[in-house]
mmCIF file of C-alpha atoms in Angstrom:
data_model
loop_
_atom_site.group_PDB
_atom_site.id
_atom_site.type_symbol
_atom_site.label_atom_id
_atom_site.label_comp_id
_atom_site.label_asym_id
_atom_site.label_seq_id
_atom_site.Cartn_x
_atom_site.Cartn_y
_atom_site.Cartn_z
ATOM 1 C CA UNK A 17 -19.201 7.506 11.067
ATOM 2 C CA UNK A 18 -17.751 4.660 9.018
ATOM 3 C CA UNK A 19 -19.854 1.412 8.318
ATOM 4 C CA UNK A 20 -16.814 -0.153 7.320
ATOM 5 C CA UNK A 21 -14.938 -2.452 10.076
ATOM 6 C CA UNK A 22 -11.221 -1.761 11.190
ATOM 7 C CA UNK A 23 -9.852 -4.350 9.765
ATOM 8 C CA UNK A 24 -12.149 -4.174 6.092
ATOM 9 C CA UNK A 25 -10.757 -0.807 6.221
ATOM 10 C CA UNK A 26 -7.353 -1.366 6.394
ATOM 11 C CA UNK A 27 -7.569 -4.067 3.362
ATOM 12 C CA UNK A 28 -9.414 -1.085 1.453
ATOM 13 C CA UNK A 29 -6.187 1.256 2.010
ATOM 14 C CA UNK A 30 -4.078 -1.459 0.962
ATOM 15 C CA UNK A 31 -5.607 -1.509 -2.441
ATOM 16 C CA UNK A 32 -4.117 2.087 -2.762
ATOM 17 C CA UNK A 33 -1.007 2.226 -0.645
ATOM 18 C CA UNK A 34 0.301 -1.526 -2.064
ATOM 19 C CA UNK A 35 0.692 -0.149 -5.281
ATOM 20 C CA UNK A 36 2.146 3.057 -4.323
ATOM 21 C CA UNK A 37 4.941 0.954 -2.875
ATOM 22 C CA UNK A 38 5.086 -1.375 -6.204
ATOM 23 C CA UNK A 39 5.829 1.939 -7.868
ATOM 24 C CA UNK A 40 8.509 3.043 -5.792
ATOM 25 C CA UNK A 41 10.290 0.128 -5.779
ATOM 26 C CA UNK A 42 9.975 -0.207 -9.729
ATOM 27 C CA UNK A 43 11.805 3.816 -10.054
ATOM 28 C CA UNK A 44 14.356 2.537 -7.250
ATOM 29 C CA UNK A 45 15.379 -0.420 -8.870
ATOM 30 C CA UNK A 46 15.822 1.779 -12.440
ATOM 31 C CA UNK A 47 18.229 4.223 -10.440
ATOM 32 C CA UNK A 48 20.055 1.224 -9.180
ATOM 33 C CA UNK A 49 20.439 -0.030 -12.633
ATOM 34 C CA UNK A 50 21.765 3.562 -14.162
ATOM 35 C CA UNK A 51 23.858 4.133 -10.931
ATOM 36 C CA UNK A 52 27.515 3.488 -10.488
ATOM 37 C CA UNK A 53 27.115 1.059 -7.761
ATOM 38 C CA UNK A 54 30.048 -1.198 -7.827
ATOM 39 C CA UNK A 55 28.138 -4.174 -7.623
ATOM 40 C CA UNK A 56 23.783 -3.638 -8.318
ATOM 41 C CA UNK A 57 22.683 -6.956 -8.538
ATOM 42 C CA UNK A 58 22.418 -7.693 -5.177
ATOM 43 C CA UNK A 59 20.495 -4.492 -4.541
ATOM 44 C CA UNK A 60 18.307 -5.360 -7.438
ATOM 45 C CA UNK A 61 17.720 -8.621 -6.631
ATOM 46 C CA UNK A 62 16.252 -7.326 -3.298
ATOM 47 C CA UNK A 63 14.575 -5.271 -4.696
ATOM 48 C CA UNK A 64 12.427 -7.738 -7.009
ATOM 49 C CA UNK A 65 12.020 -10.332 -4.194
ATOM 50 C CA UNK A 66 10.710 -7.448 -2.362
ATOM 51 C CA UNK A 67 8.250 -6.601 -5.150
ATOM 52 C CA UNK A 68 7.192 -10.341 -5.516
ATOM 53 C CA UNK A 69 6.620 -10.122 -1.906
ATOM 54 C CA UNK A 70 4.310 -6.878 -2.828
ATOM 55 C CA UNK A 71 2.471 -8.699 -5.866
ATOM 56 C CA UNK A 72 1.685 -11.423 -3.956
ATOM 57 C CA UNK A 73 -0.128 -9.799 -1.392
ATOM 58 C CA UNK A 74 -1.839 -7.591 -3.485
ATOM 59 C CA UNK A 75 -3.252 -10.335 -5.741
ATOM 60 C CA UNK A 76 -4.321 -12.208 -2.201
ATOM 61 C CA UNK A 77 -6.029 -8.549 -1.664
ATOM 62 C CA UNK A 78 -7.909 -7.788 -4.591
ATOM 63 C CA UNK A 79 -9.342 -11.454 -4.611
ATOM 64 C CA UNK A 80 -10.142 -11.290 -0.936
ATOM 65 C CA UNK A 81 -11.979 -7.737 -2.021
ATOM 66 C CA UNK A 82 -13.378 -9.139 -5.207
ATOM 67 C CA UNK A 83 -14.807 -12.085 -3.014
ATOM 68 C CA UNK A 84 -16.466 -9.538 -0.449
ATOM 69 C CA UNK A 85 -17.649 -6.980 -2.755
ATOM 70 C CA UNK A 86 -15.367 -4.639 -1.722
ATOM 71 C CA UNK A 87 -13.270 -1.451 -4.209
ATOM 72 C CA UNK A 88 -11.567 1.166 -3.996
ATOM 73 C CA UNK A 89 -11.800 4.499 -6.512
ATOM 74 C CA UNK A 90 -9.421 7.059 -6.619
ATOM 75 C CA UNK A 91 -11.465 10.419 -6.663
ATOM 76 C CA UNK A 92 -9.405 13.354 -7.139
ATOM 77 C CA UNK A 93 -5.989 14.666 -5.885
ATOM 78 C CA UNK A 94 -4.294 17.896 -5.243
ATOM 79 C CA UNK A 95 -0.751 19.213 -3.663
ATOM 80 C CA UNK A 96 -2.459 18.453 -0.035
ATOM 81 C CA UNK A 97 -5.176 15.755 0.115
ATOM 82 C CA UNK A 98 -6.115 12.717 -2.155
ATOM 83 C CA UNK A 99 -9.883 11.398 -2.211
ATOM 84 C CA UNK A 100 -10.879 7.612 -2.742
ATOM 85 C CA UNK A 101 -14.276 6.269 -2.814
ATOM 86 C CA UNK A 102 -14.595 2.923 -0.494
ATOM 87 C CA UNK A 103 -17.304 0.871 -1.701
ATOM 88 C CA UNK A 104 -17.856 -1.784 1.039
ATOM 89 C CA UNK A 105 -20.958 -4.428 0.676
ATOM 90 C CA UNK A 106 -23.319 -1.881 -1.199
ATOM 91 C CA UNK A 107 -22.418 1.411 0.975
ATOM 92 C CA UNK A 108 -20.156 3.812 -0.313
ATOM 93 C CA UNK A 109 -17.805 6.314 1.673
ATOM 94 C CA UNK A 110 -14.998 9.052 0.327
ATOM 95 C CA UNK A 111 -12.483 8.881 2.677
ATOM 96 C CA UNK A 112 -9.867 12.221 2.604
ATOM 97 C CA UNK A 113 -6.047 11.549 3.203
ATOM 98 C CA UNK A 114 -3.453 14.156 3.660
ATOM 99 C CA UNK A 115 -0.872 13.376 1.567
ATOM 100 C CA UNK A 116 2.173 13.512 3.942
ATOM 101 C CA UNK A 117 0.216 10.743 5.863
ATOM 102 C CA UNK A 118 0.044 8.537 2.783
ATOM 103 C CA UNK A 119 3.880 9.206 1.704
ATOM 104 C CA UNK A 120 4.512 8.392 5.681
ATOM 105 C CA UNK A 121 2.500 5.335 5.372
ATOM 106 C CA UNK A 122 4.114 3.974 2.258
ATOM 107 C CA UNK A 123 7.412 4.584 3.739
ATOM 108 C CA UNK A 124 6.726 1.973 6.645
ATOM 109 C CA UNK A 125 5.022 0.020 4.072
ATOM 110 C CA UNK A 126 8.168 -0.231 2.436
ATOM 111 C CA UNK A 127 10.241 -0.395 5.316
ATOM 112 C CA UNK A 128 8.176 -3.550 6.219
ATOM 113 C CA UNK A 129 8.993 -4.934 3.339
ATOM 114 C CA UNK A 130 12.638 -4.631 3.003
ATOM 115 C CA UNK A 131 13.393 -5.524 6.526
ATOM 116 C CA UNK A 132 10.555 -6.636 8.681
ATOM 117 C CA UNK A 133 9.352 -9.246 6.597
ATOM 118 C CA UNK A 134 12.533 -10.784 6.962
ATOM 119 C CA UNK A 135 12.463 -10.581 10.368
ATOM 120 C CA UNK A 136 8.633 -11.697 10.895
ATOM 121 C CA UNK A 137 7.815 -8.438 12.065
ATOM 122 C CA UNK A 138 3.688 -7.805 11.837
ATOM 123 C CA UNK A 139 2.889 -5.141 8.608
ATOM 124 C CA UNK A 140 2.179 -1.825 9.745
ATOM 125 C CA UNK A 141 -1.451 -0.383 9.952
ATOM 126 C CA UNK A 142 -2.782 2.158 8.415
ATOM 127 C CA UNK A 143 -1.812 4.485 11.369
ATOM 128 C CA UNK A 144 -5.121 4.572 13.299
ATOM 129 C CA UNK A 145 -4.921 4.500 17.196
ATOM 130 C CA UNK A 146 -6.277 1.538 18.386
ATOM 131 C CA UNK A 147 -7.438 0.824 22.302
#
């Protein structure tokens, strides 16, 4: 059982999966740049607006984290699962992901960011069913 709330939770993920999408968008916009699109700069200037879009919130993350003693510690990692340490207000938890889930999740991440933000859609979660 987690001590952490639902949404502290969520914010703690974020610290891992924002700049999983930071680094995705960075190698896309490099194959844009090599490729023999006809015209890349509107591509790439999507691209960086998106990652502004991306820095900003993580810098309004880590100082909302920083401000509630709050981190995040990647563990270890193998072909299946990745391990990060949550510390949360003094307690400390190791939360397992699968790593299909966290590819999954960075995909809507980044699908948020490309399209929904533009159309004020509300960012995804970080998957968990919620009554």
């Amino acid at each position: 059982m987690t001590r952490i709330p639902t949404e502290d939770r969520d914010r703690l993920e974020n610290a891992f999966y924002l700049p999983m999408v930071l680094k995705i968008l960075e190698r896309d916009q490099i194959v844009i740049e090599k490729s023999g699109v006809k015209l890349p700069r509107p591509y790439i200037e999507l691209i960086e607006e998106t990652m502004i879009a991306v820095q900003r919130d993580l810098a309004t993350l880590k100082k909302y984290m920083r401000d509630h003693g709050m981190k995040v510690v990647k563990l270890k990692s193998d072909e299946a699962f990745t391990m990060y340490l949550f510390v949360y207000k003094g307690y400390e938890e190791q939360h397992n992901y699968f790593n299909p889930r966290l590819r999954n999740h960075v995909e809507n991440l980044l699908r948020y960011y490309l399209i929904g933000r533009l159309k004020s859609m509300s960012p995804p979660s970080s998957g968990l069913i919620r009554s």
